Amino acid sequence: MNVETVATAPIEGQKPGTSGLRKKTAVFMQPGYLENYVQAVIEGVGGVDGRTVVVGGDGRFFNDKAIGIILRMLAANGAERAIVGQDGMLSTPAASNVIRKRKAFGGIVLSASHNPGGEDGDFGLKFNIANGGPAPESITDAIFARTKALTEYRILKDQAPSLSTLGETRLGNMKVEIIDPVADYVSLMETLVDFDRIRKLFASGFTLRFDAMHAVTGPYAKAIIEEVLGAPAGTVINATPLPDFGGHHPDPNPVHAAELFRLMFSSDAPDMGAASDGDGDRNIVLGRGISVSPSDSLAVLAANIHHAKGYRGGLKGIARSMPTSRAADRVAEKLKVDLFETPTGWKFFGNLLDAGRVTICGEESAGTGSPHVREKDGLWAILLWLDIVAARGQSIAEIVTEHWRTYGRDFYTRHDYEGISTASGDQLMADLRGSLASLPGKTFKDLTVAEADDFAYQDPTDGSVTSRQGVRIMFDKGARAVFRLSGTGTEGATLRVYLEKFEPDSSRHDRDPQDVLADVIAAADAIAGIRDRTGRSAPDVIT
Ligand code: VG1
Ligand code: CO
């Protein structure tokens, strides 16, 4: 084989965050940057000699070129086979499925998810292990350690093969298999939800607008929703993936999917609105005149998942990330199943799913998933909603308001302060941590602090401990504020403030969360000094 061993030196800052390494595209394109990181991944996971690795990404700028380099490096490091999505495309959940189905050693998933793409945007790379899920911290720590000790990387001199022709070719001694990125995923979905029932729903005139945001889910959604389930052409919009997502942030929230939100609150609203993100693992669901908060979506799906054929056995347990609202806890309590509270990031759900302890997991950041893969899965969640709507014969608004009547409503909002200076973000968190012991008993506005801590998690299956995962302030009156810094940004720091309050009285459920939470918002600011420290008078993004 034509292997070249290239001398290199460690590059500062190649530290995986909440979901792999994310940097500006221009940084990833610097000579040797991607190569160094890929070599560190290969060595950090114990080598790829004789192994099968899945490779794919969300199609953003540099996706195809990066895959060419990765394939040449996998071959040079002895991999037996690479399985690659056609044209380099694989949504994150589809990649997870292929890893599992083909019993691969792991996968390299290229995406910066909801971050903007293009030459001036962001790029990302993460390694998923054999269960199909993001590498746990023990492995990301090993990868980071390798980035700091690297002296050379190995790459094949040969050109990488074309990614557009389905079938098998060779690169050095490695087999390269180009697969249809959509087919296996469609078959998997068919085992989980009732395609016939959803087909009948569409045939009866039910209307959906699915915004794929010019990202990777477009081809999956077109194939399933329009071709298989018979929704009219045009149901899926912005369905062609673009390297720069048409210049938008592919983040399905009220700011970046504003048009969809406007439509759903207008007189022309279809029965359901939905969107997914850059790499297809997030979802948002709206009904006519209502947007379902991701925390509520997790709770409603958990309470109704038995309607779907893949989950007839009912719920084993529910897992949610710590900042996700406690709506899911109420469902777990009523159904007498375990509720697990994990740090932010899907990698913390992997062990619980592998151990068969949970049937559904979710995050407030628009992520929901089940044991069918080891990633959150945007299109799956939307199909599950459709199946539940079809089974119950009720509108989304009816289902959600009935849920609130049964369990009470956890009013919820997240305020993001983006691109603040790293120094002020770090200082704010350090001061908060420093004040934890003195907070209980103090009153801010009309809320009194009951408890305050810095969240730590012990994995119940392997005993590993992860600390410093966010400051939690529990007030009286069922209110809570959580503070943490984002681990997916590429510029400065992003402060996330998660705010919630429980309201059992159904006559008060029909109110605006920002109004209901005004006192929690004010108390959070009084405690953390957000405005003074960030110099911002309002958050950049409210979800
Ligand atoms: C954010 C979300 C987190 C999610 C992560 C990856 O992380 O808050 O819930 O798991 O993105 O999602 P952070 O550290 O920025 O808060 V994705 O769709 O970007 O892979
Ligand atoms: Co994503």
Coordinates of C-alpha atoms and ligand atoms in Angstrom, one line a residue:
M1 CA 0.0 0.0 0.0
N2 CA 1.0 3.5 -0.8
V3 CA 1.1 4.8 2.8
E4 CA 2.6 8.1 3.7
T5 CA 3.6 8.8 7.3
V6 CA 3.5 12.5 7.9
A7 CA 5.4 14.1 10.8
T8 CA 3.1 16.4 12.8
A9 CA 2.9 18.2 16.1
P10 CA 0.0 18.5 18.6
I11 CA -2.6 21.2 17.8
E12 CA -3.9 23.1 20.7
G13 CA -7.6 22.9 21.6
Q14 CA -8.7 19.7 19.8
K15 CA -11.0 18.9 22.8
P16 CA -14.3 17.2 22.1
G17 CA -17.3 19.0 23.6
T18 CA -20.9 18.1 24.2
S19 CA -21.0 16.3 20.9
G20 CA -17.6 15.8 19.3
L21 CA -15.1 18.5 18.1
R22 CA -16.7 21.6 16.6
K23 CA -14.7 24.4 15.1
K24 CA -15.0 27.0 12.3
T25 CA -14.9 25.3 8.9
A26 CA -11.8 27.4 8.1
V27 CA -10.1 25.9 11.2
F28 CA -10.9 22.4 10.1
M29 CA -9.6 23.1 6.6
Q30 CA -6.2 24.3 7.9
P31 CA -3.5 21.9 6.6
G32 CA -3.1 19.0 9.0
Y33 CA -5.9 20.0 11.3
L34 CA -8.4 17.3 10.3
E35 CA -5.6 14.8 9.7
N36 CA -4.3 15.3 13.2
Y37 CA -7.7 14.9 14.8
V38 CA -8.6 11.8 12.8
Q39 CA -5.3 10.2 13.7
A40 CA -6.0 11.0 17.4
V41 CA -9.5 9.5 17.0
I42 CA -8.1 6.3 15.4
E43 CA -5.5 5.9 18.1
G44 CA -7.8 7.0 21.0
V45 CA -10.4 4.3 20.1
G46 CA -7.7 1.6 20.0
G47 CA -6.9 1.5 16.3
V48 CA -9.0 0.5 13.3
D49 CA -6.8 -2.4 12.0
G50 CA -9.1 -5.0 10.4
R51 CA -12.2 -3.1 11.5
T52 CA -15.3 -1.8 9.7
V53 CA -16.0 1.9 10.1
V54 CA -19.1 3.8 9.0
V55 CA -18.5 7.3 7.6
G56 CA -21.1 10.0 6.7
G57 CA -22.1 13.5 7.4
D58 CA -24.8 16.2 7.0
G59 CA -23.5 17.4 3.7
R60 CA -22.2 20.8 4.9
F61 CA -19.4 22.6 3.1
F62 CA -16.1 20.5 3.3
N63 CA -18.1 17.3 4.1
D64 CA -17.0 15.5 0.8
K65 CA -13.4 16.6 1.0
A66 CA -13.1 15.6 4.6
I67 CA -14.5 12.2 3.9
G68 CA -11.9 11.7 1.2
I69 CA -9.2 12.4 3.7
I70 CA -10.8 10.2 6.3
L71 CA -11.1 7.3 4.0
R72 CA -7.4 7.6 3.0
M73 CA -6.5 7.7 6.7
L74 CA -8.7 4.7 7.6
A75 CA -7.1 2.7 4.8
A76 CA -3.6 3.7 5.8
N77 CA -4.4 2.7 9.4
G78 CA -5.4 -0.8 8.3
A79 CA -9.2 -0.6 8.3
E80 CA -10.9 -3.6 6.6
R81 CA -14.0 -1.8 5.3
A82 CA -15.5 1.7 5.2
I83 CA -19.3 2.0 4.8
V84 CA -20.1 5.4 3.4
G85 CA -23.4 7.1 2.7
Q86 CA -23.9 8.0 -1.0
D87 CA -22.4 11.5 -1.7
G88 CA -21.1 11.4 1.9
M89 CA -24.6 11.9 3.3
L90 CA -25.9 10.1 6.4
S91 CA -28.1 11.8 9.0
T92 CA -26.8 11.3 12.5
P93 CA -29.6 8.8 13.5
A94 CA -29.2 6.9 10.2
A95 CA -25.4 6.7 10.8
S96 CA -26.2 5.2 14.2
N97 CA -28.6 2.7 12.6
V98 CA -26.0 1.6 10.0
I99 CA -23.3 1.1 12.7
R100 CA -25.7 -1.1 14.6
K101 CA -27.1 -3.0 11.7
R102 CA -23.8 -3.7 10.1
K103 CA -22.1 -4.5 13.4
A104 CA -19.4 -2.0 12.6
F105 CA -16.6 -1.1 15.0
G106 CA -17.9 2.5 15.0
G107 CA -18.5 5.5 12.9
I108 CA -17.1 8.9 12.1
V109 CA -20.0 11.4 11.9
L110 CA -19.3 14.8 10.3
S111 CA -21.6 17.6 11.5
A112 CA -21.8 20.7 13.5
S113 CA -25.5 20.0 13.7
H114 CA -27.6 23.1 14.2
N115 CA -24.6 25.4 13.8
P116 CA -24.5 27.4 10.5
G117 CA -22.5 25.8 7.7
G118 CA -20.6 27.0 4.7
E119 CA -17.1 28.3 4.3
D120 CA -17.7 30.8 7.1
G121 CA -19.7 28.5 9.2
D122 CA -18.9 25.6 11.5
F123 CA -17.8 22.0 11.0
G124 CA -17.6 19.1 13.3
L125 CA -16.5 15.5 13.8
K126 CA -17.5 12.9 16.3
F127 CA -16.8 9.2 16.8
N128 CA -19.6 6.8 17.6
I129 CA -18.9 3.5 19.1
A130 CA -20.2 0.0 18.2
N131 CA -23.6 0.5 19.9
G132 CA -24.2 3.4 17.4
G133 CA -23.9 6.1 20.0
P134 CA -21.5 9.0 20.7
A135 CA -18.3 7.8 22.4
P136 CA -18.6 8.1 26.2
E137 CA -16.3 10.4 28.1
S138 CA -13.7 7.7 28.8
I139 CA -13.1 7.5 25.0
T140 CA -13.3 11.2 24.2
D141 CA -10.8 11.8 27.0
A142 CA -8.5 9.2 25.4
I143 CA -8.9 11.0 22.0
F144 CA -8.1 14.3 23.6
A145 CA -5.0 12.8 25.2
R146 CA -3.8 11.5 21.8
T147 CA -4.3 15.0 20.2
K148 CA -1.7 16.3 22.8
A149 CA 0.9 13.6 22.1
L150 CA 0.7 13.1 18.3
T151 CA 3.9 13.0 16.3
E152 CA 2.7 11.7 13.0
Y153 CA -0.3 10.6 11.0
R154 CA -0.8 8.0 8.3
I155 CA -2.5 8.6 5.1
L156 CA -2.8 6.8 1.8
K157 CA -1.3 8.6 -1.2
D158 CA -4.0 7.3 -3.6
Q159 CA -7.0 9.4 -4.5
A160 CA -10.2 8.6 -2.6
P161 CA -13.0 7.0 -4.7
S162 CA -16.0 8.8 -5.9
L163 CA -18.8 8.9 -3.3
S164 CA -21.6 9.1 -5.8
T165 CA -21.7 5.5 -7.2
L166 CA -23.4 2.9 -5.1
G167 CA -21.5 -0.4 -4.6
E168 CA -18.1 -1.6 -3.5
T169 CA -14.6 -0.3 -4.5
R170 CA -11.2 -0.5 -3.0
L171 CA -8.8 2.0 -1.6
G172 CA -5.5 0.4 -0.9
N173 CA -6.4 -2.8 1.0
M174 CA -9.6 -1.3 2.4
K175 CA -13.0 -2.0 0.9
V176 CA -15.2 1.1 0.4
E177 CA -18.9 0.4 0.3
I178 CA -21.1 3.3 -0.9
I179 CA -24.7 2.7 0.4
D180 CA -28.1 4.3 -0.1
P181 CA -28.3 6.5 3.0
V182 CA -32.1 6.3 3.3
A183 CA -33.2 2.7 2.6
D184 CA -32.2 1.1 5.9
Y185 CA -33.6 3.9 7.9
V186 CA -37.0 3.6 6.2
S187 CA -37.1 -0.1 7.0
L188 CA -36.3 0.6 10.6
M189 CA -39.1 3.2 11.0
E190 CA -41.6 0.7 9.6
T191 CA -40.9 -1.6 12.5
L192 CA -41.6 1.2 15.0
V193 CA -44.7 3.1 13.8
D194 CA -47.8 2.0 11.9
F195 CA -47.3 3.2 8.4
D196 CA -50.8 2.1 7.3
R197 CA -52.4 4.1 10.1
I198 CA -50.4 7.2 9.2
R199 CA -51.2 6.7 5.5
K200 CA -54.9 6.7 6.4
L201 CA -54.4 9.8 8.4
F202 CA -53.0 11.6 5.4
A203 CA -55.6 10.1 3.1
S204 CA -58.3 11.5 5.3
G205 CA -57.0 15.0 4.6
F206 CA -54.7 15.6 7.6
T207 CA -52.1 18.3 6.6
L208 CA -48.5 18.6 7.6
R209 CA -45.7 21.1 6.8
F210 CA -42.3 19.6 7.4
D211 CA -39.4 22.0 7.1
A212 CA -36.1 20.1 6.5
M213 CA -34.2 23.4 6.6
H214 CA -32.1 22.6 3.6
A215 CA -30.4 20.0 5.7
V216 CA -29.8 16.2 5.6
T217 CA -33.3 15.1 6.7
G218 CA -34.8 16.3 3.4
P219 CA -34.3 13.1 1.4
Y220 CA -35.4 10.9 4.4
A221 CA -38.5 12.9 5.0
K222 CA -39.5 13.1 1.3
A223 CA -39.0 9.3 1.0
I224 CA -41.0 8.4 4.0
I225 CA -43.6 11.2 4.4
E226 CA -44.4 11.9 0.7
E227 CA -43.5 8.7 -1.1
V228 CA -44.3 6.0 1.4
L229 CA -47.0 7.6 3.6
G230 CA -48.7 9.4 0.7
A231 CA -48.7 13.0 2.0
P232 CA -49.1 15.4 -0.9
A233 CA -46.0 16.6 -2.8
G234 CA -44.8 19.8 -1.2
T235 CA -45.5 18.6 2.4
V236 CA -41.7 18.5 2.9
I237 CA -40.2 21.9 2.2
N238 CA -36.5 23.0 1.9
A239 CA -35.9 19.3 1.2
T240 CA -32.7 19.6 -0.8
P241 CA -29.6 19.6 1.4
L242 CA -27.3 22.5 0.7
P243 CA -23.7 22.9 1.8
D244 CA -24.5 26.2 3.6
F245 CA -28.2 25.3 4.5
G246 CA -29.2 28.2 2.3
G247 CA -27.4 30.6 4.6
H248 CA -29.6 29.8 7.6
H249 CA -29.0 28.2 11.0
P250 CA -30.5 24.7 10.6
D251 CA -31.9 24.9 14.1
P252 CA -35.6 24.2 14.5
N253 CA -36.4 26.9 17.0
P254 CA -38.7 30.0 17.0
V255 CA -35.8 32.2 15.8
H256 CA -34.3 30.1 13.0
A257 CA -37.5 28.3 11.9
A258 CA -39.5 31.6 12.3
E259 CA -41.5 31.0 9.1
L260 CA -42.8 27.7 10.2
F261 CA -43.8 29.1 13.6
R262 CA -45.6 32.0 11.9
L263 CA -47.5 29.7 9.7
M264 CA -48.6 27.5 12.6
F265 CA -50.0 30.5 14.4
S266 CA -51.8 31.8 11.3
S267 CA -55.2 31.1 9.9
D268 CA -53.6 29.0 7.1
A269 CA -52.0 26.6 9.5
P270 CA -51.9 23.0 8.6
D271 CA -52.8 20.4 11.2
M272 CA -49.2 19.8 12.2
G273 CA -45.9 21.6 11.6
A274 CA -42.5 20.0 12.1
A275 CA -38.8 20.6 11.5
S276 CA -35.5 19.0 12.1
D277 CA -31.9 20.3 12.3
G278 CA -28.7 20.2 10.3
D279 CA -27.8 16.5 11.0
G280 CA -31.4 15.3 11.5
D281 CA -31.3 14.4 15.2
R282 CA -33.4 17.3 16.5
N283 CA -37.1 17.8 16.0
I284 CA -39.8 20.4 16.8
V285 CA -43.5 19.7 16.6
L286 CA -46.3 22.3 16.4
G287 CA -50.0 22.0 16.2
R288 CA -52.4 24.6 14.9
G289 CA -51.9 27.5 17.2
I290 CA -49.6 25.7 19.6
S291 CA -45.9 24.9 19.7
V292 CA -44.9 21.9 21.8
S293 CA -42.0 22.6 24.0
P294 CA -39.4 19.8 23.6
S295 CA -39.7 19.0 27.3
D296 CA -43.4 18.6 27.0
S297 CA -42.9 16.6 23.8
L298 CA -40.8 14.1 25.7
A299 CA -43.5 13.8 28.4
V300 CA -46.4 13.4 25.9
L301 CA -44.5 10.8 23.8
A302 CA -43.6 8.9 27.0
A303 CA -47.3 8.9 28.1
N304 CA -48.5 7.7 24.7
I305 CA -45.7 5.6 23.3
H306 CA -47.7 2.4 24.0
H307 CA -49.9 3.4 21.0
A308 CA -47.0 2.7 18.6
K309 CA -46.4 -0.8 17.5
G310 CA -42.7 -0.8 18.3
Y311 CA -43.4 0.0 21.9
R312 CA -46.4 -2.2 22.7
G313 CA -44.6 -3.5 25.7
G314 CA -45.0 -0.1 27.3
L315 CA -42.4 2.0 29.1
K316 CA -39.4 0.6 30.9
G317 CA -38.1 3.9 32.0
I318 CA -37.5 7.5 31.0
A319 CA -34.3 9.5 30.8
R320 CA -34.0 13.2 30.5
S321 CA -31.0 15.6 30.6
M322 CA -30.8 17.6 33.8
P323 CA -31.9 21.0 32.3
T324 CA -35.0 19.4 30.6
S325 CA -38.2 20.2 32.5
R326 CA -39.6 17.8 35.0
A327 CA -42.8 17.1 33.0
A328 CA -41.4 13.7 32.1
D329 CA -40.9 12.9 35.8
R330 CA -44.6 13.3 36.4
V331 CA -45.3 10.7 33.7
A332 CA -42.7 8.3 35.2
E333 CA -44.2 8.7 38.6
K334 CA -47.7 8.0 37.5
L335 CA -46.7 5.0 35.4
K336 CA -44.4 3.8 38.1
V337 CA -41.2 3.6 36.0
D338 CA -37.7 4.9 36.7
L339 CA -36.7 8.4 35.7
F340 CA -33.0 9.1 35.1
E341 CA -31.6 12.6 35.1
T342 CA -28.4 12.8 33.1
P343 CA -25.9 15.5 32.1
T344 CA -26.5 17.4 28.8
G345 CA -25.5 15.4 25.7
W346 CA -26.7 12.2 24.2
K347 CA -23.6 10.2 25.1
F348 CA -25.0 9.9 28.6
F349 CA -28.0 8.0 27.5
G350 CA -26.1 5.2 25.8
N351 CA -25.5 3.0 28.8
L352 CA -29.1 3.3 30.0
L353 CA -30.3 2.3 26.5
D354 CA -27.9 -0.6 26.2
A355 CA -28.9 -1.9 29.6
G356 CA -32.6 -1.8 28.6
R357 CA -33.5 0.5 31.4
V358 CA -35.2 3.2 29.4
T359 CA -37.7 3.3 26.4
I360 CA -37.5 7.0 25.7
C361 CA -34.9 9.7 26.3
G362 CA -35.0 13.4 25.6
E363 CA -33.4 16.8 26.0
E364 CA -35.0 20.3 26.1
S365 CA -32.9 21.2 23.1
A366 CA -35.4 19.5 20.8
G367 CA -34.0 16.0 21.0
T368 CA -35.9 12.8 21.5
G369 CA -35.0 9.2 21.0
S370 CA -35.5 5.5 21.9
P371 CA -33.5 2.3 21.9
H372 CA -34.0 1.9 18.1
V373 CA -30.7 3.8 17.7
R374 CA -28.2 5.4 20.1
E375 CA -28.7 9.0 18.9
K376 CA -31.6 11.4 19.2
D377 CA -33.8 11.0 16.1
G378 CA -35.7 13.9 14.6
L379 CA -37.8 12.2 11.9
W380 CA -38.6 9.3 14.2
A381 CA -40.1 11.7 16.8
I382 CA -42.2 13.3 14.1
L383 CA -43.4 10.0 12.9
L384 CA -44.2 8.9 16.4
W385 CA -46.3 12.1 16.9
L386 CA -48.1 11.4 13.6
D387 CA -48.8 7.8 14.8
I388 CA -50.1 9.0 18.1
V389 CA -52.3 11.6 16.5
A390 CA -53.7 8.9 14.2
A391 CA -54.3 6.5 17.1
R392 CA -56.0 9.0 19.3
G393 CA -57.9 10.8 16.6
Q394 CA -57.3 14.1 18.4
S395 CA -55.4 17.3 17.3
I396 CA -52.0 18.1 18.7
A397 CA -53.5 20.9 20.8
E398 CA -56.1 18.6 22.3
I399 CA -53.4 16.0 23.1
V400 CA -51.1 18.5 24.8
T401 CA -53.8 20.4 26.7
E402 CA -55.3 17.1 27.9
H403 CA -51.8 16.1 29.0
W404 CA -51.4 19.3 31.0
R405 CA -54.9 18.7 32.6
T406 CA -53.8 15.2 33.7
Y407 CA -50.3 16.0 34.9
G408 CA -50.1 19.8 35.4
R409 CA -48.0 22.1 33.2
D410 CA -44.3 22.7 33.6
F411 CA -44.0 26.2 32.1
Y412 CA -40.5 26.3 30.5
T413 CA -38.2 28.5 28.6
R414 CA -34.5 28.7 27.8
H415 CA -32.7 31.9 27.4
D416 CA -29.4 31.9 25.4
Y417 CA -26.8 34.6 25.5
E418 CA -24.6 33.8 22.5
G419 CA -21.0 34.8 21.8
I420 CA -20.3 36.5 25.1
S421 CA -16.7 36.6 26.2
T422 CA -15.2 33.4 27.5
A423 CA -13.9 35.3 30.5
S424 CA -17.3 36.7 31.5
G425 CA -19.0 33.4 31.0
D426 CA -16.4 31.6 33.1
Q427 CA -16.5 34.2 35.8
L428 CA -20.3 34.1 36.0
M429 CA -20.3 30.3 36.5
A430 CA -17.4 30.5 39.0
D431 CA -19.2 33.1 41.1
L432 CA -22.4 31.1 41.0
R433 CA -20.6 28.0 42.1
G434 CA -19.0 30.0 44.9
S435 CA -22.4 31.3 46.1
L436 CA -24.1 27.9 46.2
A437 CA -23.7 27.3 49.9
S438 CA -25.1 30.7 50.8
L439 CA -28.2 30.6 48.6
P440 CA -30.7 28.4 50.4
G441 CA -33.1 30.4 52.4
K442 CA -32.5 33.6 50.5
T443 CA -35.4 35.3 48.6
F444 CA -35.2 36.8 45.2
K445 CA -38.2 38.7 44.0
D446 CA -41.0 36.5 45.5
L447 CA -39.1 33.2 45.2
T448 CA -37.1 31.6 48.0
V449 CA -34.2 29.3 47.2
A450 CA -34.8 25.8 48.6
E451 CA -31.7 24.1 47.3
A452 CA -28.7 24.9 45.1
D453 CA -26.0 22.6 43.7
D454 CA -23.7 21.9 40.8
F455 CA -25.1 18.9 39.1
A456 CA -23.0 15.7 39.1
Y457 CA -24.0 12.3 37.7
Q458 CA -23.1 8.9 38.5
D459 CA -23.8 6.4 35.7
P460 CA -25.9 3.6 37.3
T461 CA -24.5 1.0 35.0
D462 CA -20.7 1.6 35.0
G463 CA -20.4 3.8 38.1
S464 CA -18.5 6.6 36.2
V465 CA -18.9 10.1 37.7
T466 CA -19.3 13.3 35.7
S467 CA -19.3 16.5 37.7
R468 CA -19.7 20.2 37.2
Q469 CA -22.6 19.8 34.7
G470 CA -24.5 22.9 35.5
V471 CA -25.7 25.0 38.5
R472 CA -29.3 24.1 39.6
I473 CA -31.3 26.5 41.8
M474 CA -34.5 25.0 43.1
F475 CA -36.9 27.6 44.4
D476 CA -40.1 27.1 46.3
K477 CA -43.4 27.2 44.3
G478 CA -42.1 24.4 41.9
A479 CA -39.7 26.8 40.2
R480 CA -36.2 26.1 39.0
A481 CA -33.3 27.9 37.2
V482 CA -30.4 26.1 35.7
F483 CA -27.2 27.7 34.4
R484 CA -24.5 26.2 32.1
L485 CA -22.2 27.1 29.4
S486 CA -22.7 25.6 25.9
G487 CA -20.2 22.9 24.8
T488 CA -21.0 23.1 21.1
G489 CA -20.2 26.7 20.2
T490 CA -17.2 27.8 18.2
E491 CA -16.9 31.4 19.2
G492 CA -16.5 32.8 22.7
A493 CA -19.0 31.4 25.2
T494 CA -22.8 30.8 25.1
L495 CA -24.6 31.0 28.4
R496 CA -27.8 28.9 28.6
V497 CA -30.3 29.8 31.3
Y498 CA -33.1 27.2 31.7
L499 CA -36.2 28.4 33.6
E500 CA -39.3 26.6 34.7
K501 CA -42.2 26.6 37.0
F502 CA -44.9 24.1 37.7
E503 CA -48.6 25.0 37.5
P504 CA -51.1 22.4 38.6
D505 CA -54.2 24.5 38.0
S506 CA -55.6 23.9 34.5
S507 CA -57.5 27.2 34.4
R508 CA -54.0 28.8 34.3
H509 CA -52.4 26.6 31.6
D510 CA -53.3 28.8 28.7
R511 CA -50.8 31.5 29.5
D512 CA -47.6 32.8 27.9
P513 CA -44.5 31.0 29.4
Q514 CA -42.5 34.3 29.4
D515 CA -45.2 35.9 31.5
V516 CA -45.6 33.0 33.9
L517 CA -41.9 32.8 34.3
A518 CA -41.2 36.5 34.7
D519 CA -40.4 36.1 38.4
V520 CA -38.1 33.1 37.8
I521 CA -36.3 35.1 35.0
A522 CA -35.9 38.1 37.3
A523 CA -34.7 35.9 40.2
A524 CA -32.1 34.2 37.9
D525 CA -30.8 37.6 36.8
A526 CA -30.7 38.8 40.4
I527 CA -28.6 35.7 41.4
A528 CA -26.3 35.6 38.5
G529 CA -26.1 39.2 37.4
I530 CA -26.5 38.2 33.8
R531 CA -27.3 41.6 32.4
D532 CA -24.4 43.3 34.2
R533 CA -21.9 40.7 33.3
T534 CA -22.8 40.1 29.7
G535 CA -23.7 43.7 28.9
R536 CA -26.8 42.3 27.2
S537 CA -30.3 43.6 27.9
A538 CA -32.0 40.5 26.5
P539 CA -31.2 37.0 25.4
D540 CA -30.2 36.4 21.8
V541 CA -32.4 33.3 21.5
I542 CA -35.5 32.4 23.5
T543 CA -36.8 28.8 23.1
Ligands
VG1_1 C1 -26.5 21.5 22.8 C2 -27.7 21.1 23.5 C3 -27.6 19.6 23.9 C4 -27.4 18.7 22.7 C5 -26.1 19.2 22.0 C6 -25.9 18.5 20.7 O1 -25.4 21.4 23.6 O2 -27.9 21.9 24.6 O3 -28.8 19.3 24.6 O4 -27.2 17.4 23.1 O5 -26.3 20.6 21.7 O6 -27.0 18.5 19.9 P1 -24.7 22.6 24.4 O7 -23.5 22.1 25.1 O8 -24.4 23.6 23.3 O9 -25.8 23.1 25.3 V1 -26.8 18.6 18.2 O10 -28.3 18.4 17.5 O11 -25.9 19.9 18.1 O12 -25.8 17.2 17.9
CO2 CO -28.2 17.9 15.6

